[in-house]
PDB file of C-alpha atoms in Angstrom:
ATOM      1  CA  GLY A 557      87.458 137.628  75.091  1.00  0.00           C
ATOM      2  CA  PRO A 558      84.078 137.083  73.705  1.00  0.00           C
ATOM      3  CA  ASP A 559      81.516 139.706  74.060  1.00  0.00           C
ATOM      4  CA  VAL A 560      79.193 138.543  76.801  1.00  0.00           C
ATOM      5  CA  ASP A 561      76.795 141.339  76.696  1.00  0.00           C
ATOM      6  CA  ARG A 562      75.648 140.692  73.161  1.00  0.00           C
ATOM      7  CA  ASP A 563      72.238 141.401  71.988  1.00  0.00           C
ATOM      8  CA  THR A 564      69.943 138.380  72.414  1.00  0.00           C
ATOM      9  CA  SER A 565      66.969 139.732  70.625  1.00  0.00           C
ATOM     10  CA  GLN A 566      67.791 137.741  67.636  1.00  0.00           C
ATOM     11  CA  PHE A 567      66.850 134.678  69.533  1.00  0.00           C
ATOM     12  CA  ALA A 568      63.446 135.763  70.371  1.00  0.00           C
ATOM     13  CA  PRO A 569      60.510 133.467  69.400  1.00  0.00           C
ATOM     14  CA  SER A 570      59.522 133.809  65.789  1.00  0.00           C
ATOM     15  CA  ASP A 571      56.262 133.264  63.994  1.00  0.00           C
ATOM     16  CA  ASP A 572      57.815 130.526  61.888  1.00  0.00           C
ATOM     17  CA  PRO A 573      55.935 127.292  62.767  1.00  0.00           C
ATOM     18  CA  ARG A 574      59.192 125.168  62.323  1.00  0.00           C
ATOM     19  CA  LEU A 575      60.919 127.180  64.938  1.00  0.00           C
ATOM     20  CA  ARG A 576      58.005 126.872  67.494  1.00  0.00           C
ATOM     21  CA  PRO A 577      58.173 124.199  70.195  1.00  0.00           C
ATOM     22  CA  ARG A 578      56.210 121.304  69.342  1.00  0.00           C
ATOM     23  CA  ARG A 579      53.343 120.129  71.469  1.00  0.00           C
ATOM     24  CA  ARG A 580      53.343 116.456  72.481  1.00  0.00           C
ATOM     25  CA  ARG A 581      50.141 114.759  71.642  1.00  0.00           C
ATOM     26  CA  ASP A 582      48.323 112.284  73.916  1.00  0.00           C
ATOM     27  CA  PRO A 583      48.952 108.800  72.524  1.00  0.00           C
ATOM     28  CA  SER A 584      45.818 107.542  74.372  1.00  0.00           C
ATOM     29  CA  ALA A 585      43.714 109.864  72.265  1.00  0.00           C
ATOM     30  CA  ASP A 586      44.452 107.900  69.077  1.00  0.00           C
ATOM     31  CA  SER A 587      43.562 104.671  70.725  1.00  0.00           C
ATOM     32  CA  PRO A 588      40.598 102.839  69.396  1.00  0.00           C
ATOM     33  CA  ARG A 589      39.408 101.766  72.843  1.00  0.00           C
ATOM     34  CA  LEU A 590      38.577 103.931  75.603  1.00  0.00           C
ATOM     35  CA  GLY A 591      41.284 103.688  78.431  1.00  0.00           C
ATOM     36  CA  ALA A 592      43.429 101.346  76.527  1.00  0.00           C
ATOM     37  CA  THR A 593      47.063 102.007  77.016  1.00  0.00           C
ATOM     38  CA  PRO A 594      49.236 101.971  73.942  1.00  0.00           C
ATOM     39  CA  ARG A 595      52.437  99.951  73.661  1.00  0.00           C
ATOM     40  CA  GLU A 596      55.409 101.711  75.215  1.00  0.00           C
ATOM     41  CA  ASP A 597      58.381 102.471  73.256  1.00  0.00           C
ATOM     42  CA  PRO A 598      61.348 100.073  74.249  1.00  0.00           C
ATOM     43  CA  ARG A 599      63.570 103.127  75.082  1.00  0.00           C
ATOM     44  CA  SER A 600      60.911 104.538  77.210  1.00  0.00           C
ATOM     45  CA  ALA A 601      60.512 101.156  78.984  1.00  0.00           C
ATOM     46  CA  GLY A 602      64.183 100.917  79.658  1.00  0.00           C
ATOM     47  CA  ALA A 603      64.346 104.391  80.979  1.00  0.00           C
ATOM     48  CA  ARG A 604      61.403 103.785  83.342  1.00  0.00           C
ATOM     49  CA  LEU A 605      63.065 100.518  84.559  1.00  0.00           C
ATOM     50  CA  THR A 606      66.267 102.504  85.222  1.00  0.00           C
ATOM     51  CA  LEU A 607      64.346 105.195  87.121  1.00  0.00           C
ATOM     52  CA  GLU A 608      62.521 102.487  89.187  1.00  0.00           C
ATOM     53  CA  GLN A 609      65.826 100.806  90.047  1.00  0.00           C
ATOM     54  CA  GLN A 610      67.270 104.214  91.070  1.00  0.00           C
ATOM     55  CA  ILE A 611      64.268 104.965  93.308  1.00  0.00           C
ATOM     56  CA  ILE A 612      64.668 101.476  94.942  1.00  0.00           C
ATOM     57  CA  ALA A 613      68.366 102.045  95.488  1.00  0.00           C
ATOM     58  CA  ILE A 614      67.666 105.405  97.009  1.00  0.00           C
ATOM     59  CA  GLU A 615      65.044 104.197  99.347  1.00  0.00           C
ATOM     60  CA  GLY A 616      67.565 101.473 100.339  1.00  0.00           C
ATOM     61  CA  THR A 617      70.180 104.034 100.936  1.00  0.00           C
ATOM     62  CA  VAL A 618      67.844 106.193 102.943  1.00  0.00           C
ATOM     63  CA  THR A 619      66.832 103.183 105.050  1.00  0.00           C
ATOM     64  CA  ASN A 620      70.471 102.238 105.639  1.00  0.00           C
ATOM     65  CA  ALA A 621      71.218 105.755 106.580  1.00  0.00           C
ATOM     66  CA  GLU A 622      68.338 105.790 109.140  1.00  0.00           C
ATOM     67  CA  THR A 623      69.532 102.502 110.470  1.00  0.00           C
ATOM     68  CA  VAL A 624      73.111 103.850 110.858  1.00  0.00           C
ATOM     69  CA  ASN A 625      71.736 106.846 112.605  1.00  0.00           C
ATOM     70  CA  ALA A 626      69.679 104.726 114.963  1.00  0.00           C
ATOM     71  CA  MET A 627      72.697 102.535 115.782  1.00  0.00           C
ATOM     72  CA  LYS A 628      74.788 105.723 116.519  1.00  0.00           C
ATOM     73  CA  SER A 629      71.938 106.984 118.740  1.00  0.00           C
ATOM     74  CA  GLY A 630      71.851 103.586 120.588  1.00  0.00           C
ATOM     75  CA  ALA A 631      75.595 103.482 120.966  1.00  0.00           C
ATOM     76  CA  GLN A 632      75.483 107.039 122.413  1.00  0.00           C
ATOM     77  CA  ALA A 633      72.700 106.058 124.811  1.00  0.00           C
ATOM     78  CA  MET A 634      74.586 103.053 125.972  1.00  0.00           C
ATOM     79  CA  GLN A 635      77.760 105.183 126.467  1.00  0.00           C
ATOM     80  CA  HIS A 636      75.724 107.611 128.494  1.00  0.00           C
ATOM     81  CA  ALA A 637      74.070 104.985 130.551  1.00  0.00           C
ATOM     82  CA  ARG A 638      77.300 103.302 131.548  1.00  0.00           C
ATOM     83  CA  GLN A 639      79.220 106.412 131.832  1.00  0.00           C
ATOM     84  CA  ASP A 640      80.048 105.874 135.516  1.00  0.00           C
ATOM     85  CA  VAL A 641      80.148 101.979 135.283  1.00  0.00           C
ATOM     86  CA  ASP A 642      83.164  99.825 134.138  1.00  0.00           C
ATOM     87  CA  ALA A 643      84.145  96.155 134.679  1.00  0.00           C
ATOM     88  CA  ASP A 644      86.063  97.043 137.831  1.00  0.00           C
ATOM     89  CA  VAL A 645      83.125  98.816 139.279  1.00  0.00           C
ATOM     90  CA  VAL A 646      80.780  96.010 138.568  1.00  0.00           C
ATOM     91  CA  GLY A 647      83.335  93.427 139.910  1.00  0.00           C
ATOM     92  CA  ASP A 648      83.558  95.420 143.231  1.00  0.00           C
ATOM     93  CA  LEU A 649      79.811  95.600 143.394  1.00  0.00           C
ATOM     94  CA  MET A 650      79.435  91.932 142.981  1.00  0.00           C
ATOM     95  CA  ASP A 651      82.043  91.311 145.707  1.00  0.00           C
ATOM     96  CA  ASP A 652      80.122  93.641 147.989  1.00  0.00           C
ATOM     97  CA  ILE A 653      76.861  91.702 147.233  1.00  0.00           C
ATOM     98  CA  LYS A 654      78.585  88.352 148.011  1.00  0.00           C
ATOM     99  CA  GLU A 655      80.003  89.601 151.249  1.00  0.00           C
ATOM    100  CA  GLU A 656      76.558  90.989 152.358  1.00  0.00           C
ATOM    101  CA  MET A 657      74.929  87.622 151.483  1.00  0.00           C
ATOM    102  CA  GLU A 658      77.550  85.765 153.624  1.00  0.00           C
ATOM    103  CA  VAL A 659      76.717  88.135 156.421  1.00  0.00           C
ATOM    104  CA  ALA A 660      72.955  87.594 156.017  1.00  0.00           C
ATOM    105  CA  ASN A 661      73.641  83.860 156.119  1.00  0.00           C
ATOM    106  CA  GLU A 662      75.788  84.087 159.245  1.00  0.00           C
ATOM    107  CA  ILE A 663      73.082  86.073 160.969  1.00  0.00           C
ATOM    108  CA  SER A 664      70.363  83.562 160.010  1.00  0.00           C
ATOM    109  CA  GLU A 665      72.482  80.643 161.346  1.00  0.00           C
ATOM    110  CA  ALA A 666      73.148  82.580 164.590  1.00  0.00           C
ATOM    111  CA  ILE A 667      69.417  83.214 165.037  1.00  0.00           C
ATOM    112  CA  SER A 668      68.487  79.568 164.481  1.00  0.00           C
ATOM    113  CA  ALA A 669      71.632  78.121 166.307  1.00  0.00           C
ATOM    114  CA  PRO A 670      70.118  77.546 169.683  1.00  0.00           C
ATOM    115  CA  ALA A 671      67.376  75.227 168.500  1.00  0.00           C
ATOM    116  CA  ASN A 672      69.901  73.247 166.410  1.00  0.00           C
ATOM    117  CA  ASP A 673      72.630  73.105 169.267  1.00  0.00           C
ATOM    118  CA  VAL A 674      70.335  71.562 171.726  1.00  0.00           C
ATOM    119  CA  LEU A 675      69.395  68.762 169.283  1.00  0.00           C
ATOM    120  CA  ASN A 676      72.842  68.202 168.110  1.00  0.00           C
ATOM    121  CA  ASP A 677      75.173  68.855 171.078  1.00  0.00           C
ATOM    122  CA  ASP A 678      76.565  65.599 172.220  1.00  0.00           C
ATOM    123  CA  ASP A 679      77.416  66.828 175.652  1.00  0.00           C
ATOM    124  CA  LEU A 680      73.826  67.833 176.305  1.00  0.00           C
ATOM    125  CA  LEU A 681      72.535  64.510 175.045  1.00  0.00           C
ATOM    126  CA  ASN A 682      74.925  62.562 177.321  1.00  0.00           C
ATOM    127  CA  GLU A 683      73.681  64.663 180.367  1.00  0.00           C
ATOM    128  CA  LEU A 684      70.090  63.876 179.499  1.00  0.00           C
ATOM    129  CA  ASN A 685      70.905  60.185 179.267  1.00  0.00           C
ATOM    130  CA  GLU A 686      72.656  60.317 182.639  1.00  0.00           C
ATOM    131  CA  LEU A 687      69.642  62.170 184.221  1.00  0.00           C
ATOM    132  CA  GLU A 688      67.247  59.570 182.613  1.00  0.00           C
ATOM    133  CA  GLU A 689      69.361  56.743 184.187  1.00  0.00           C
ATOM    134  CA  LEU A 690      69.457  58.258 187.522  1.00  0.00           C
ATOM    135  CA  GLU A 691      65.647  58.755 187.585  1.00  0.00           C
ATOM    136  CA  LEU A 692      65.132  55.132 186.448  1.00  0.00           C
ATOM    137  CA  GLU A 693      67.584  53.851 189.123  1.00  0.00           C
ATOM    138  CA  SER A 694      65.748  55.825 191.871  1.00  0.00           C
ATOM    139  CA  GLN A 695      62.504  54.461 190.675  1.00  0.00           C
ATOM    140  CA  LEU A 696      63.692  51.009 190.889  1.00  0.00           C
ATOM    141  CA  LEU A 697      65.263  51.665 194.497  1.00  0.00           C
ATOM    142  CA  ASP A 698      62.065  53.108 195.674  1.00  0.00           C
ATOM    143  CA  ALA A 699      59.925  50.173 194.335  1.00  0.00           C
ATOM    144  CA  PRO A 700      58.246  48.081 197.093  1.00  0.00           C
ATOM    145  CA  PRO A 701      59.805  44.715 197.662  1.00  0.00           C
ATOM    146  CA  ILE A 702      58.173  41.711 195.901  1.00  0.00           C
ATOM    147  CA  PRO A 703      57.221  39.034 198.332  1.00  0.00           C
ATOM    148  CA  VAL A 704      58.997  35.812 197.719  1.00  0.00           C
ATOM    149  CA  ALA A 705      57.186  32.568 198.706  1.00  0.00           C
ATOM    150  CA  PRO A 706      59.215  29.404 198.964  1.00  0.00           C
ATOM    151  CA  LEU A 707      58.693  27.087 195.977  1.00  0.00           C
ATOM    152  CA  PRO A 708      57.474  23.568 196.654  1.00  0.00           C
ATOM    153  CA  LEU A 709      59.926  20.882 196.053  1.00  0.00           C
ATOM    154  CA  ALA A 710      59.415  18.911 192.898  1.00  0.00           C
ATOM    155  CA  PRO A 711      59.087  15.087 193.272  1.00  0.00           C
ATOM    156  CA  THR A 712      62.211  13.286 192.246  1.00  0.00           C
ATOM    157  CA  PRO A 713      61.452  10.019 190.603  1.00  0.00           C
ATOM    158  CA  ALA A 714      63.657   7.001 191.296  1.00  0.00           C
ATOM    159  CA  MET A 715      66.206   6.511 188.606  1.00  0.00           C
ATOM    160  CA  PRO A 716      67.377   3.221 187.498  1.00  0.00           C
ATOM    161  CA  GLU A 717      70.912   2.212 188.247  1.00  0.00           C
ATOM    162  CA  ALA A 718      73.407   2.621 185.771  1.00  0.00           C
ATOM    163  CA  PRO A 719      75.782  -0.297 184.932  1.00  0.00           C
ATOM    164  CA  THR A 720      79.205   0.078 186.484  1.00  0.00           C
ATOM    165  CA  THR A 721      81.082  -2.254 183.961  1.00  0.00           C
ATOM    166  CA  LEU A 722      81.603  -1.729 180.237  1.00  0.00           C
ATOM    167  CA  PRO A 723      79.761  -3.959 177.927  1.00  0.00           C
ATOM    168  CA  THR A 724      81.924  -6.555 176.188  1.00  0.00           C
ATOM    169  CA  PRO A 725      81.958  -6.493 172.427  1.00  0.00           C
ATOM    170  CA  PRO A 726      80.489  -9.628 170.672  1.00  0.00           C
ATOM    171  CA  ALA A 727      83.011 -12.272 170.000  1.00  0.00           C
ATOM    172  CA  GLN A 728      82.467 -12.565 166.646  1.00  0.00           C
ATOM    173  CA  GLU A 729      82.716  -9.642 164.080  1.00  0.00           C
ATOM    174  CA  ASP A 730      81.276  -9.715 160.837  1.00  0.00           C
ATOM    175  CA  ALA A 731      83.299  -9.722 157.688  1.00  0.00           C
ATOM    176  CA  ASP A 732      82.790  -6.017 156.901  1.00  0.00           C
ATOM    177  CA  MET A 733      84.187  -4.868 160.255  1.00  0.00           C
ATOM    178  CA  ALA A 734      87.187  -7.156 159.769  1.00  0.00           C
ATOM    179  CA  ALA A 735      87.920  -5.563 156.380  1.00  0.00           C
ATOM    180  CA  LEU A 736      87.510  -2.041 157.766  1.00  0.00           C
ATOM    181  CA  ARG A 737      90.021  -2.779 160.623  1.00  0.00           C
ATOM    182  CA  GLU A 738      92.486  -4.106 158.202  1.00  0.00           C
ATOM    183  CA  LEU A 739      92.180  -0.916 156.039  1.00  0.00           C
ATOM    184  CA  GLU A 740      92.713   1.241 159.047  1.00  0.00           C
ATOM    185  CA  ALA A 741      95.811  -0.703 160.086  1.00  0.00           C
ATOM    186  CA  ALA A 742      97.214  -0.295 156.532  1.00  0.00           C
ATOM    187  CA  MET A 743      96.588   3.367 156.395  1.00  0.00           C
ATOM    188  CA  ALA A 744      98.121   4.076 159.788  1.00  0.00           C
ATOM    189  CA  MET A 745     101.468   2.749 158.459  1.00  0.00           C
TER     190      MET A 745
END
């Protein structure tokens, strides 16, 4: 194979000015105005634009990576928080809560029941009505008698005598009455 351990002294820097590295000169030093920036070479501008785009892409990638890491941490925290909880456990818990609320309502109704039963119980209301009727009856029976004085007789005026015979119709009927009788006779047929 090739000789790797060759002597590299031949590549040592020489005093020849053509072989020395060139120093770059500051382009702003040649500018006629102080602080003025010279025009940029189009290749340099393109390279700078490419570098800026790469920096933006790298920053976006870093942000995305941080977001993904934060999402992973959040998912792990949620898994840890609900480690002992699943849908069945929550359903059972909700059933227990409903049962306890029903028991509490029953207790509350039982505590308030005596006041409501007195007002709504038909048997008690009927008994109260009977007692009130008995008391009213006893009050009426125990009342002192009211003195009754005889009323004076009212005078009766003499009435005229009523006729005992029927009045006789006038002998002559007028023409309208005769037409009415004929019409009634015709309709009766």
